[in-house]
Amino acid sequence: MITKAATAEAQNREIQALRSDFGGTLVVPGDEDYDIARKIWNGSIDRHPAIIARCAGVADVMAAVKFARQSGIPVAVRSGGHSFPGYSVCDDGLVIDLSLMKGISVDPDARTARVQAGVLLGELDRETQAFGLAVPAGIVTHTGIAGLTLGGGIGWLMRKFGLTIDQLLSVDMVTAGGDFVRANDRENADLFWGVRGAGGNFGIVTEFEFRLNPLGPIVMAGPILWPMTDSPQVLRFYREWIKEAPDELSTIVVHRCVPPLPEIPQELFGKPVVVIACCYAGPVEEAEKVLRPMKEFGSPVLDLCFPKQFVAHQSMFDPSFPHGWWYYFRSANLAELTDGVIDIVAENALKMTSPLTAFPIFQLGGAIARVDEDETAFGGRSAGYVINVNATTATAEGFDKECEWSRNFWKALEPYHTNVYVNFLMEEGEERVRQAYGAAKYDRLKALKRKYDPDNFFRLNQNINPS
Ligand SMILES: Cc1cc2nc3c(=O)[nH]c(=O)nc-3n(C[C@H](O)[C@H](O)[C@H](O)COP(=O)(O)OP(=O)(O)OC[C@H]3O[C@@H](n4cnc5c(N)ncnc54)[C@H](O)[C@@H]3O)c2cc1C
């Protein structure tokens, strides 16, 4: 009979063997930095892995995969650590942590960038904006480029340039067998299709190659705020205004209490508001004309939408989503902002109880919708909006109540749901993952999973079950 002690001893021997040829660092329970290394962005997740392999390069990733294969322990993959449900850390398993892999190399002539998996959005923007170039990505700078890209990638520049995956030229990966592969239009094209939307299921991406787009560095961007009680009128005006909007304009509607930030007058702190946050990926003079009707609508309490560095705009939401707070999400895609949707949104926004909750509605369309739905694994290119009902508290106090608010709000919108953006899912089961891709694509992804990961080695993710 194999005792628990014998199993632990065997695992220790395997860890020692891995340690002898590992370029990065291995962190185990009891190590001084263990508690820091196991933390991820969402403070409500508290898991204790058996080992955290902080990889320095591709060879470490291959060794870590082979180690997990041999010892049979579960594997979580971590890059930026921003998974909403915390899939990037696990209990009693191995975390393959790519956060030390920070290489970025921009080729300004070819307008391409090679980016390692541990890079965060702000780090990438800094390097690309030095050349007046950008990869369209998300709206918080400390998010990881890896997880964001592998699920699609929505943000300020998507209506002009497309999703983050629409800029992807090639990926370097380590497979479930621990082997290196490259996937792009010419090599392993089926894998390249799947990686663009269902990425974490097929292997570990160690490096991305992106196409870059010219941008700024000055853009017209920022939030315009009205009292939250004006939300029904503001949203009705907004939906008509954006019907004519050029692709250069991307907007995000946010309902929240005003945060205490230096650029905001103190008398507004804590006041509930509806915000139309804008970014115009084109000439500032043109932006002024396009934005004027919205800026002049009703009586805004504050208008911080003016010309600024794109990188400054990109970090606007950072203070609202810090590491360590408790977060819960319920998300859905919506076709339109009908009167029914607007009334549900306005009514439920007034019911949030945490002063830290801020929930976004992203405007889609433009370049995203011009790529054929079947070209990539990402599902829902024709959706009009993504709503993400985000419940936030600083600690456990009040969290359950705010989560219940989020669930009730999401449920009220159910008649209007179309599908869901996979990167905004919590741990919600197979049916919701199927909804994210649609039934036909989900079946195609299952077949791909059977080819590249038949044992479901990579299963701590929005899982495509091969069986
Ligand atoms: C504050 C915040 C803001 C956000 N804003 C946006 C936004 O504007 N737009 C948007 O599209 N999304 C946004 N997201 C969602 C985000 O895209 C996902 O949470 C994404 O998974 C984060 O990637 P990560 O590398 O930081 O996460 P991690 O937690 O490190 O990884 C998440 C999952 O991705 C997979 N994965 C990660 N790295 C790799 C890799 N190298 N190879 C294979 N699989 C991997 C794994 O399955 C892992 O469990 C936001 C999230 C947060 C927390």
Short mmCIF file of C-alpha atoms and ligand atoms in Angstrom, two decimals:
data_model
loop_
_atom_site.label_atom_id
_atom_site.label_comp_id
_atom_site.label_asym_id
_atom_site.label_seq_id
_atom_site.Cartn_x
_atom_site.Cartn_y
_atom_site.Cartn_z
CA MET A 1 0.00 0.00 0.00
CA ILE A 2 1.32 3.50 -0.89
CA THR A 3 1.12 5.72 2.19
CA LYS A 4 0.60 9.48 2.15
CA ALA A 5 4.14 9.93 3.49
CA ALA A 6 5.61 7.82 0.69
CA THR A 7 3.71 9.86 -1.93
CA ALA A 8 4.96 13.13 -0.41
CA GLU A 9 8.50 11.80 -0.39
CA ALA A 10 8.26 10.79 -4.04
CA GLN A 11 6.92 14.24 -4.89
CA ASN A 12 9.77 15.87 -2.99
CA ARG A 13 12.28 13.83 -4.99
CA GLU A 14 10.58 14.93 -8.24
CA ILE A 15 10.68 18.58 -7.09
CA GLN A 16 14.41 18.23 -6.32
CA ALA A 17 14.98 16.79 -9.79
CA LEU A 18 13.10 19.69 -11.36
CA ARG A 19 15.01 22.19 -9.22
CA SER A 20 18.38 20.86 -10.42
CA ASP A 21 17.72 22.06 -13.97
CA PHE A 22 15.38 25.02 -13.62
CA GLY A 23 16.36 28.54 -14.76
CA GLY A 24 13.64 30.39 -12.82
CA THR A 25 12.59 29.80 -9.24
CA LEU A 26 10.50 27.12 -7.57
CA VAL A 27 8.41 28.26 -4.63
CA VAL A 28 6.90 25.75 -2.17
CA PRO A 29 4.88 26.07 1.06
CA GLY A 30 7.09 27.43 3.84
CA ASP A 31 9.22 29.56 1.50
CA GLU A 32 9.37 33.23 2.48
CA ASP A 33 7.73 34.40 -0.76
CA TYR A 34 5.13 31.60 -0.96
CA ASP A 35 2.21 33.73 0.22
CA ILE A 36 3.06 36.50 -2.24
CA ALA A 37 3.64 34.10 -5.13
CA ARG A 38 0.29 32.31 -4.69
CA LYS A 39 -1.76 35.56 -4.60
CA ILE A 40 -3.66 36.59 -7.69
CA TRP A 41 -5.60 39.77 -8.50
CA ASN A 42 -8.99 38.69 -7.11
CA GLY A 43 -8.70 38.85 -3.30
CA SER A 44 -11.65 36.49 -2.84
CA ILE A 45 -9.50 33.59 -4.15
CA ASP A 46 -7.27 31.92 -1.56
CA ARG A 47 -5.61 28.73 -2.80
CA HIS A 48 -2.51 26.82 -1.73
CA PRO A 49 -0.56 25.18 -4.55
CA ALA A 50 1.98 22.45 -3.83
CA ILE A 51 4.54 24.19 -6.03
CA ILE A 52 4.83 27.39 -8.04
CA ALA A 53 7.22 27.18 -10.97
CA ARG A 54 8.21 30.74 -11.84
CA CYS A 55 9.58 30.14 -15.32
CA ALA A 56 12.47 32.13 -16.80
CA GLY A 57 11.96 30.86 -20.34
CA VAL A 58 10.57 28.22 -22.69
CA ALA A 59 12.85 25.46 -21.37
CA ASP A 60 11.42 25.97 -17.87
CA VAL A 61 7.86 25.78 -19.19
CA MET A 62 8.66 22.49 -20.96
CA ALA A 63 10.30 21.09 -17.81
CA ALA A 64 7.36 22.14 -15.65
CA VAL A 65 4.84 20.49 -17.99
CA LYS A 66 6.87 17.28 -18.00
CA PHE A 67 7.14 17.37 -14.20
CA ALA A 68 3.34 17.70 -13.86
CA ARG A 69 2.83 14.84 -16.34
CA GLN A 70 5.08 12.57 -14.27
CA SER A 71 3.70 13.45 -10.87
CA GLY A 72 0.08 13.60 -12.02
CA ILE A 73 -0.77 16.78 -10.10
CA PRO A 74 -3.22 19.38 -11.45
CA VAL A 75 -1.81 22.32 -13.39
CA ALA A 76 -2.79 25.98 -13.34
CA VAL A 77 -1.27 28.44 -15.82
CA ARG A 78 -0.62 31.98 -14.69
CA SER A 79 0.52 35.00 -16.68
CA GLY A 80 -1.00 38.29 -15.45
CA GLY A 81 -3.01 36.54 -12.68
CA HIS A 82 -6.28 38.36 -13.57
CA SER A 83 -8.57 35.37 -14.11
CA PHE A 84 -11.93 36.38 -12.60
CA PRO A 85 -12.62 32.91 -11.11
CA GLY A 86 -8.98 32.37 -10.16
CA TYR A 87 -8.10 29.59 -12.60
CA SER A 88 -4.48 30.70 -12.49
CA VAL A 89 -3.92 29.26 -9.01
CA CYS A 90 -4.95 25.87 -7.62
CA ASP A 91 -4.95 23.88 -4.39
CA ASP A 92 -2.30 21.14 -4.08
CA GLY A 93 -1.17 21.38 -7.69
CA LEU A 94 1.48 23.05 -9.82
CA VAL A 95 1.21 26.68 -10.92
CA ILE A 96 3.19 27.27 -14.10
CA ASP A 97 3.84 30.96 -13.61
CA LEU A 98 5.01 32.97 -16.64
CA SER A 99 4.94 36.36 -14.95
CA LEU A 100 8.75 36.69 -15.00
CA MET A 101 8.83 36.36 -18.80
CA LYS A 102 8.73 40.05 -19.67
CA GLY A 103 10.49 40.34 -23.05
CA ILE A 104 9.05 42.82 -25.57
CA SER A 105 10.67 43.53 -28.91
CA VAL A 106 9.11 46.11 -31.24
CA ASP A 107 10.00 46.31 -34.92
CA PRO A 108 8.77 49.80 -35.87
CA ASP A 109 9.47 49.32 -39.59
CA ALA A 110 7.60 46.06 -39.93
CA ARG A 111 5.04 47.30 -37.37
CA THR A 112 5.18 44.09 -35.37
CA ALA A 113 6.02 43.19 -31.78
CA ARG A 114 7.16 39.97 -30.16
CA VAL A 115 5.79 39.79 -26.62
CA GLN A 116 6.46 37.19 -23.93
CA ALA A 117 3.60 35.80 -21.88
CA GLY A 118 4.34 37.60 -18.61
CA VAL A 119 3.89 41.07 -20.09
CA LEU A 120 1.13 43.32 -18.72
CA LEU A 121 -0.92 45.68 -20.90
CA GLY A 122 0.72 48.84 -19.54
CA GLU A 123 4.19 47.42 -20.20
CA LEU A 124 3.28 46.66 -23.81
CA ASP A 125 1.68 50.10 -24.38
CA ARG A 126 4.81 51.80 -23.05
CA GLU A 127 7.04 50.06 -25.61
CA THR A 128 4.69 50.37 -28.60
CA GLN A 129 3.63 53.98 -27.90
CA ALA A 130 7.31 54.99 -27.94
CA PHE A 131 6.90 54.50 -31.72
CA GLY A 132 3.34 55.88 -31.95
CA LEU A 133 2.03 52.31 -32.35
CA ALA A 134 -0.42 50.17 -30.36
CA VAL A 135 -1.96 46.72 -29.96
CA PRO A 136 -5.66 47.07 -29.16
CA ALA A 137 -6.13 45.39 -25.78
CA GLY A 138 -8.01 45.90 -22.50
CA ILE A 139 -8.77 48.86 -20.27
CA VAL A 140 -6.74 48.17 -17.10
CA THR A 141 -2.95 48.31 -17.42
CA HIS A 142 -2.10 45.60 -14.89
CA THR A 143 -4.05 42.91 -16.83
CA GLY A 144 -1.93 40.19 -18.48
CA ILE A 145 -1.65 40.30 -22.27
CA ALA A 146 -1.63 36.46 -22.36
CA GLY A 147 -4.97 35.55 -20.80
CA LEU A 148 -6.63 38.59 -22.36
CA THR A 149 -5.44 37.75 -25.87
CA LEU A 150 -6.26 34.06 -25.62
CA GLY A 151 -9.92 34.85 -24.89
CA GLY A 152 -10.25 37.59 -27.57
CA GLY A 153 -9.34 40.96 -26.07
CA ILE A 154 -11.76 43.89 -26.04
CA GLY A 155 -10.90 47.51 -25.20
CA TRP A 156 -10.55 51.12 -26.31
CA LEU A 157 -9.23 50.53 -29.84
CA MET A 158 -11.25 47.50 -30.93
CA ARG A 159 -13.84 49.27 -33.07
CA LYS A 160 -11.08 50.84 -35.16
CA PHE A 161 -8.55 47.98 -35.31
CA GLY A 162 -10.40 44.85 -34.11
CA LEU A 163 -9.94 42.49 -31.17
CA THR A 164 -6.51 41.75 -29.74
CA ILE A 165 -6.62 38.34 -31.50
CA ASP A 166 -7.21 40.12 -34.81
CA GLN A 167 -3.66 41.51 -34.48
CA LEU A 168 -2.13 38.14 -33.73
CA LEU A 169 0.34 36.88 -36.35
CA SER A 170 1.84 33.90 -34.58
CA VAL A 171 2.23 32.16 -31.21
CA ASP A 172 4.96 29.99 -29.70
CA MET A 173 3.52 27.28 -27.48
CA VAL A 174 4.37 24.36 -25.25
CA THR A 175 1.90 21.52 -25.69
CA ALA A 176 0.38 19.18 -23.13
CA GLY A 177 3.19 16.75 -23.99
CA GLY A 178 5.83 19.35 -23.14
CA ASP A 179 6.82 19.94 -26.77
CA PHE A 180 7.40 23.26 -28.53
CA VAL A 181 5.10 24.24 -31.43
CA ARG A 182 4.53 27.38 -33.43
CA ALA A 183 1.05 28.23 -34.71
CA ASN A 184 0.13 30.78 -37.36
CA ASP A 185 -1.61 30.93 -40.76
CA ARG A 186 0.96 28.57 -42.30
CA GLU A 187 2.00 26.24 -39.47
CA ASN A 188 -0.59 24.40 -37.37
CA ALA A 189 -3.34 26.63 -38.74
CA ASP A 190 -6.07 24.66 -36.93
CA LEU A 191 -4.36 25.34 -33.61
CA PHE A 192 -3.94 29.01 -34.51
CA TRP A 193 -7.70 29.20 -35.13
CA GLY A 194 -8.46 27.70 -31.70
CA VAL A 195 -5.91 29.79 -29.83
CA ARG A 196 -7.72 32.94 -30.97
CA GLY A 197 -10.58 32.72 -28.47
CA ALA A 198 -10.13 29.43 -26.62
CA GLY A 199 -6.42 29.76 -26.04
CA GLY A 200 -5.73 28.28 -22.62
CA ASN A 201 -7.16 24.92 -23.66
CA PHE A 202 -4.49 23.78 -26.10
CA GLY A 203 -1.14 24.58 -24.56
CA ILE A 204 0.92 27.27 -22.88
CA VAL A 205 1.71 30.25 -25.05
CA THR A 206 5.20 31.49 -24.27
CA GLU A 207 5.38 34.27 -26.86
CA PHE A 208 3.00 36.22 -29.10
CA GLU A 209 3.70 38.08 -32.31
CA PHE A 210 1.34 41.03 -32.90
CA ARG A 211 0.69 43.42 -35.76
CA LEU A 212 0.92 47.05 -34.57
CA ASN A 213 -1.35 49.94 -35.51
CA PRO A 214 -0.55 53.66 -35.65
CA LEU A 215 -2.08 55.58 -32.75
CA GLY A 216 -1.70 58.95 -31.03
CA PRO A 217 0.29 59.25 -28.82
CA ILE A 218 -2.28 62.03 -28.10
CA VAL A 219 -5.92 60.99 -28.27
CA MET A 220 -9.18 62.66 -27.29
CA ALA A 221 -10.35 60.50 -24.41
CA GLY A 222 -11.83 60.31 -20.94
CA PRO A 223 -15.07 60.17 -18.97
CA ILE A 224 -18.14 62.43 -18.93
CA LEU A 225 -20.30 62.11 -15.78
CA TRP A 226 -24.01 62.70 -15.09
CA PRO A 227 -25.97 61.95 -11.88
CA MET A 228 -27.01 58.29 -11.85
CA THR A 229 -30.66 59.29 -11.64
CA ASP A 230 -30.29 60.71 -15.19
CA SER A 231 -29.25 57.29 -16.50
CA PRO A 232 -32.50 56.52 -18.44
CA GLN A 233 -32.26 59.79 -20.41
CA VAL A 234 -28.47 59.66 -20.84
CA LEU A 235 -28.58 56.08 -22.16
CA ARG A 236 -31.46 56.81 -24.55
CA PHE A 237 -29.57 59.77 -25.99
CA TYR A 238 -26.32 57.76 -26.04
CA ARG A 239 -27.75 54.84 -28.06
CA GLU A 240 -28.97 57.23 -30.80
CA TRP A 241 -25.69 59.20 -30.80
CA ILE A 242 -23.46 56.14 -31.26
CA LYS A 243 -25.58 54.84 -34.17
CA GLU A 244 -23.78 57.36 -36.40
CA ALA A 245 -20.41 57.07 -34.62
CA PRO A 246 -17.34 56.31 -36.74
CA ASP A 247 -15.18 53.27 -35.89
CA GLU A 248 -12.60 55.61 -34.37
CA LEU A 249 -14.92 56.15 -31.42
CA SER A 250 -15.13 53.52 -28.69
CA THR A 251 -17.24 54.07 -25.60
CA ILE A 252 -17.85 52.32 -22.31
CA VAL A 253 -20.80 53.15 -20.08
CA VAL A 254 -20.08 52.81 -16.35
CA HIS A 255 -22.43 53.15 -13.38
CA ARG A 256 -20.61 53.73 -10.10
CA CYS A 257 -19.95 56.06 -7.18
CA VAL A 258 -17.37 58.76 -7.90
CA PRO A 259 -13.93 57.60 -6.68
CA PRO A 260 -11.74 59.93 -4.59
CA LEU A 261 -9.10 60.78 -7.20
CA PRO A 262 -6.94 63.93 -7.42
CA GLU A 263 -8.43 65.08 -10.76
CA ILE A 264 -11.99 65.05 -9.36
CA PRO A 265 -13.52 67.86 -7.24
CA GLN A 266 -13.98 66.65 -3.66
CA GLU A 267 -17.68 67.55 -3.51
CA LEU A 268 -18.36 64.78 -6.07
CA PHE A 269 -16.63 61.99 -4.10
CA GLY A 270 -19.02 59.11 -3.40
CA LYS A 271 -21.86 60.50 -5.57
CA PRO A 272 -23.61 57.89 -7.76
CA VAL A 273 -23.08 58.69 -11.45
CA VAL A 274 -23.52 57.33 -14.94
CA VAL A 275 -20.34 57.74 -16.98
CA ILE A 276 -19.81 57.69 -20.73
CA ALA A 277 -16.08 57.04 -21.10
CA CYS A 278 -14.72 57.67 -24.60
CA CYS A 279 -11.61 57.14 -26.66
CA TYR A 280 -11.22 58.49 -30.19
CA ALA A 281 -8.57 56.66 -32.23
CA GLY A 282 -8.19 59.43 -34.81
CA PRO A 283 -7.46 63.16 -35.19
CA VAL A 284 -8.37 65.28 -32.16
CA GLU A 285 -10.19 67.93 -34.30
CA GLU A 286 -12.43 65.23 -35.75
CA ALA A 287 -13.04 63.84 -32.25
CA GLU A 288 -14.19 67.24 -30.99
CA LYS A 289 -16.95 67.34 -33.63
CA VAL A 290 -18.06 63.75 -33.03
CA LEU A 291 -18.12 64.12 -29.23
CA ARG A 292 -19.81 67.52 -29.03
CA PRO A 293 -23.48 66.28 -28.95
CA MET A 294 -22.79 63.86 -26.08
CA LYS A 295 -20.76 66.43 -24.14
CA GLU A 296 -23.61 68.94 -24.52
CA PHE A 297 -26.38 66.55 -23.52
CA GLY A 298 -28.20 67.42 -20.27
CA SER A 299 -26.15 68.67 -17.37
CA PRO A 300 -22.92 66.69 -16.89
CA VAL A 301 -21.44 67.09 -13.42
CA LEU A 302 -17.91 66.60 -14.79
CA ASP A 303 -16.23 66.30 -18.19
CA LEU A 304 -12.70 64.87 -18.20
CA CYS A 305 -12.78 63.95 -21.89
CA PHE A 306 -10.02 65.99 -23.51
CA PRO A 307 -6.80 65.44 -25.50
CA LYS A 308 -4.27 63.38 -23.50
CA GLN A 309 -1.56 60.74 -23.87
CA PHE A 310 -3.12 57.40 -24.79
CA VAL A 311 -1.08 55.71 -22.02
CA ALA A 312 -2.56 58.13 -19.46
CA HIS A 313 -6.07 57.26 -20.66
CA GLN A 314 -5.26 53.55 -20.54
CA SER A 315 -4.54 53.73 -16.82
CA MET A 316 -7.73 55.67 -15.99
CA PHE A 317 -9.51 52.64 -14.51
CA ASP A 318 -6.47 51.22 -12.67
CA PRO A 319 -7.34 52.73 -9.24
CA SER A 320 -10.86 51.27 -9.47
CA PHE A 321 -9.68 47.66 -9.85
CA PRO A 322 -6.69 47.19 -7.53
CA HIS A 323 -5.19 43.84 -6.57
CA GLY A 324 -6.63 42.25 -3.44
CA TRP A 325 -10.19 43.59 -3.36
CA TRP A 326 -12.98 41.03 -3.59
CA TYR A 327 -14.58 40.72 -7.03
CA TYR A 328 -17.47 38.76 -8.50
CA PHE A 329 -18.87 39.01 -12.04
CA ARG A 330 -21.93 38.10 -14.05
CA SER A 331 -21.63 38.95 -17.71
CA ALA A 332 -23.66 38.76 -20.91
CA ASN A 333 -23.58 40.05 -24.45
CA LEU A 334 -26.57 42.10 -25.59
CA ALA A 335 -27.79 42.86 -29.11
CA GLU A 336 -29.10 46.36 -28.43
CA LEU A 337 -29.79 48.91 -25.73
CA THR A 338 -33.56 48.59 -26.00
CA ASP A 339 -35.87 50.55 -23.69
CA GLY A 340 -36.26 47.32 -21.69
CA VAL A 341 -32.50 46.92 -21.23
CA ILE A 342 -32.01 50.58 -20.32
CA ASP A 343 -34.74 50.50 -17.70
CA ILE A 344 -33.33 47.34 -16.07
CA VAL A 345 -29.82 48.81 -16.05
CA ALA A 346 -30.93 52.16 -14.62
CA GLU A 347 -33.11 50.55 -11.96
CA ASN A 348 -30.51 48.00 -10.80
CA ALA A 349 -27.63 50.48 -10.84
CA LEU A 350 -29.41 52.44 -8.13
CA LYS A 351 -29.59 49.27 -6.00
CA MET A 352 -25.83 48.61 -5.72
CA THR A 353 -24.73 48.89 -2.12
CA SER A 354 -20.93 48.86 -2.28
CA PRO A 355 -19.24 52.22 -3.00
CA LEU A 356 -16.52 50.25 -4.85
CA THR A 357 -18.74 48.54 -7.41
CA ALA A 358 -18.34 49.88 -10.96
CA PHE A 359 -19.93 47.93 -13.79
CA PRO A 360 -19.08 48.54 -17.47
CA ILE A 361 -21.11 48.20 -20.66
CA PHE A 362 -18.70 47.97 -23.62
CA GLN A 363 -19.85 49.14 -27.06
CA LEU A 364 -18.82 46.58 -29.71
CA GLY A 365 -19.25 46.81 -33.51
CA GLY A 366 -16.92 48.40 -36.05
CA ALA A 367 -13.85 46.36 -37.04
CA ILE A 368 -14.75 43.45 -34.73
CA ALA A 369 -17.95 42.74 -36.63
CA ARG A 370 -16.26 42.93 -40.04
CA VAL A 371 -14.20 39.79 -39.37
CA ASP A 372 -16.12 36.65 -40.29
CA GLU A 373 -17.50 34.82 -37.23
CA ASP A 374 -15.84 31.57 -38.34
CA GLU A 375 -12.40 33.05 -38.87
CA THR A 376 -11.42 32.63 -35.21
CA ALA A 377 -12.70 30.65 -32.22
CA PHE A 378 -13.93 33.83 -30.48
CA GLY A 379 -17.74 33.86 -30.33
CA GLY A 380 -20.13 36.79 -30.69
CA ARG A 381 -18.62 39.25 -33.15
CA SER A 382 -22.03 40.61 -34.09
CA ALA A 383 -23.07 41.41 -30.49
CA GLY A 384 -23.83 45.07 -29.84
CA TYR A 385 -22.66 45.31 -26.23
CA VAL A 386 -20.96 43.42 -23.42
CA ILE A 387 -22.30 44.08 -19.94
CA ASN A 388 -20.21 42.95 -16.98
CA VAL A 389 -22.11 43.21 -13.71
CA ASN A 390 -19.18 43.47 -11.39
CA ALA A 391 -19.67 43.30 -7.62
CA THR A 392 -16.74 44.71 -5.65
CA THR A 393 -15.91 45.08 -1.96
CA ALA A 394 -12.60 45.75 -0.23
CA THR A 395 -12.85 42.63 1.97
CA ALA A 396 -15.30 39.80 2.72
CA GLU A 397 -17.55 42.31 4.47
CA GLY A 398 -20.63 43.01 2.36
CA PHE A 399 -19.39 40.75 -0.46
CA ASP A 400 -22.21 38.19 -0.38
CA LYS A 401 -24.83 40.92 -0.49
CA GLU A 402 -23.19 42.62 -3.46
CA CYS A 403 -22.83 39.27 -5.27
CA GLU A 404 -26.56 38.70 -4.80
CA TRP A 405 -27.24 42.14 -6.29
CA SER A 406 -25.09 41.17 -9.29
CA ARG A 407 -26.90 37.84 -9.80
CA ASN A 408 -30.36 39.43 -9.56
CA PHE A 409 -29.42 42.18 -11.99
CA TRP A 410 -27.97 39.67 -14.48
CA LYS A 411 -31.08 37.48 -14.14
CA ALA A 412 -33.37 40.45 -14.88
CA LEU A 413 -31.44 40.96 -18.15
CA GLU A 414 -31.67 37.27 -19.13
CA PRO A 415 -34.35 37.75 -21.82
CA TYR A 416 -31.88 40.02 -23.63
CA HIS A 417 -28.71 37.86 -23.38
CA THR A 418 -27.24 36.75 -26.70
CA ASN A 419 -24.03 34.96 -25.69
CA VAL A 420 -21.15 35.76 -23.33
CA TYR A 421 -17.51 36.85 -23.65
CA VAL A 422 -15.41 33.92 -22.40
CA ASN A 423 -12.92 36.12 -20.51
CA PHE A 424 -15.77 37.53 -18.41
CA LEU A 425 -17.04 34.13 -17.20
CA MET A 426 -16.71 32.95 -13.62
CA GLU A 427 -16.71 29.18 -12.93
CA GLU A 428 -20.15 28.64 -14.51
CA GLY A 429 -20.08 25.16 -16.05
CA GLU A 430 -19.93 23.65 -19.53
CA GLU A 431 -23.20 25.09 -20.82
CA ARG A 432 -21.99 28.65 -20.33
CA VAL A 433 -18.70 27.88 -22.11
CA ARG A 434 -20.76 26.44 -24.99
CA GLN A 435 -22.81 29.68 -25.02
CA ALA A 436 -19.61 31.68 -25.32
CA TYR A 437 -18.66 29.94 -28.57
CA GLY A 438 -22.00 28.76 -29.94
CA ALA A 439 -22.83 25.06 -30.40
CA ALA A 440 -21.14 24.53 -33.79
CA LYS A 441 -17.89 26.20 -32.78
CA TYR A 442 -17.91 24.43 -29.45
CA ASP A 443 -18.01 21.05 -31.27
CA ARG A 444 -15.14 22.14 -33.52
CA LEU A 445 -13.16 23.18 -30.42
CA LYS A 446 -13.84 19.81 -28.80
CA ALA A 447 -12.38 18.05 -31.85
CA LEU A 448 -9.33 20.32 -31.68
CA LYS A 449 -8.95 19.62 -27.97
CA ARG A 450 -9.02 15.86 -28.69
CA LYS A 451 -6.15 16.40 -31.14
CA TYR A 452 -3.94 18.66 -28.99
CA ASP A 453 -4.90 17.77 -25.39
CA PRO A 454 -6.90 14.50 -25.36
CA ASP A 455 -6.34 13.90 -21.61
CA ASN A 456 -7.56 17.39 -20.71
CA PHE A 457 -4.21 18.14 -19.07
CA PHE A 458 -5.07 21.87 -19.34
CA ARG A 459 -8.40 21.86 -17.55
CA LEU A 460 -8.19 24.70 -15.03
CA ASN A 461 -9.63 27.18 -17.52
CA GLN A 462 -12.90 27.87 -19.36
CA ASN A 463 -12.70 24.25 -20.27
CA ILE A 464 -13.45 22.60 -23.59
CA ASN A 465 -13.94 19.04 -22.40
CA PRO A 466 -12.55 16.66 -25.02
CA SER A 467 -14.85 13.79 -24.07
C1 LIG B 1 -9.07 44.41 -13.75
C2 LIG B 1 -9.39 43.63 -14.99
C3 LIG B 1 -9.70 44.29 -16.16
C4 LIG B 1 -10.00 43.57 -17.31
N1 LIG B 1 -10.29 44.25 -18.46
C5 LIG B 1 -10.47 43.58 -19.60
C6 LIG B 1 -10.67 44.27 -20.82
O1 LIG B 1 -10.71 45.49 -20.86
N2 LIG B 1 -10.82 43.54 -21.94
C7 LIG B 1 -10.78 42.17 -21.94
O2 LIG B 1 -10.89 41.58 -23.01
N3 LIG B 1 -10.62 41.49 -20.79
C8 LIG B 1 -10.46 42.16 -19.64
N4 LIG B 1 -10.30 41.48 -18.47
C9 LIG B 1 -10.44 40.01 -18.45
C10 LIG B 1 -9.11 39.38 -18.82
O3 LIG B 1 -9.00 39.35 -20.22
C11 LIG B 1 -9.02 37.96 -18.26
O4 LIG B 1 -9.18 37.98 -16.88
C12 LIG B 1 -7.69 37.31 -18.64
O5 LIG B 1 -7.77 35.93 -18.41
C13 LIG B 1 -6.55 37.88 -17.87
O6 LIG B 1 -5.33 37.40 -18.32
P1 LIG B 1 -4.11 37.21 -17.31
O7 LIG B 1 -2.96 36.72 -18.09
O8 LIG B 1 -3.95 38.44 -16.50
O9 LIG B 1 -4.73 36.15 -16.36
P2 LIG B 1 -4.24 34.75 -15.71
O10 LIG B 1 -5.06 34.66 -14.48
O11 LIG B 1 -2.78 34.68 -15.58
O12 LIG B 1 -4.73 33.72 -16.73
C14 LIG B 1 -6.10 33.46 -16.94
C15 LIG B 1 -6.25 32.17 -17.69
O13 LIG B 1 -5.77 32.33 -19.01
C16 LIG B 1 -5.05 31.18 -19.42
N5 LIG B 1 -3.66 31.58 -19.65
C17 LIG B 1 -3.00 32.61 -19.08
N6 LIG B 1 -1.77 32.68 -19.59
C18 LIG B 1 -1.65 31.70 -20.48
C19 LIG B 1 -0.62 31.29 -21.34
N7 LIG B 1 0.55 31.92 -21.39
N8 LIG B 1 -0.83 30.22 -22.15
C20 LIG B 1 -2.01 29.57 -22.12
N9 LIG B 1 -3.03 29.91 -21.32
C21 LIG B 1 -2.85 30.97 -20.52
C22 LIG B 1 -5.18 30.16 -18.32
O14 LIG B 1 -6.30 29.36 -18.60
C23 LIG B 1 -5.46 31.01 -17.12
O15 LIG B 1 -6.21 30.35 -16.14
C24 LIG B 1 -10.00 42.16 -17.30
C25 LIG B 1 -9.70 41.49 -16.12
C26 LIG B 1 -9.41 42.21 -14.98
C27 LIG B 1 -9.14 41.49 -13.71
#
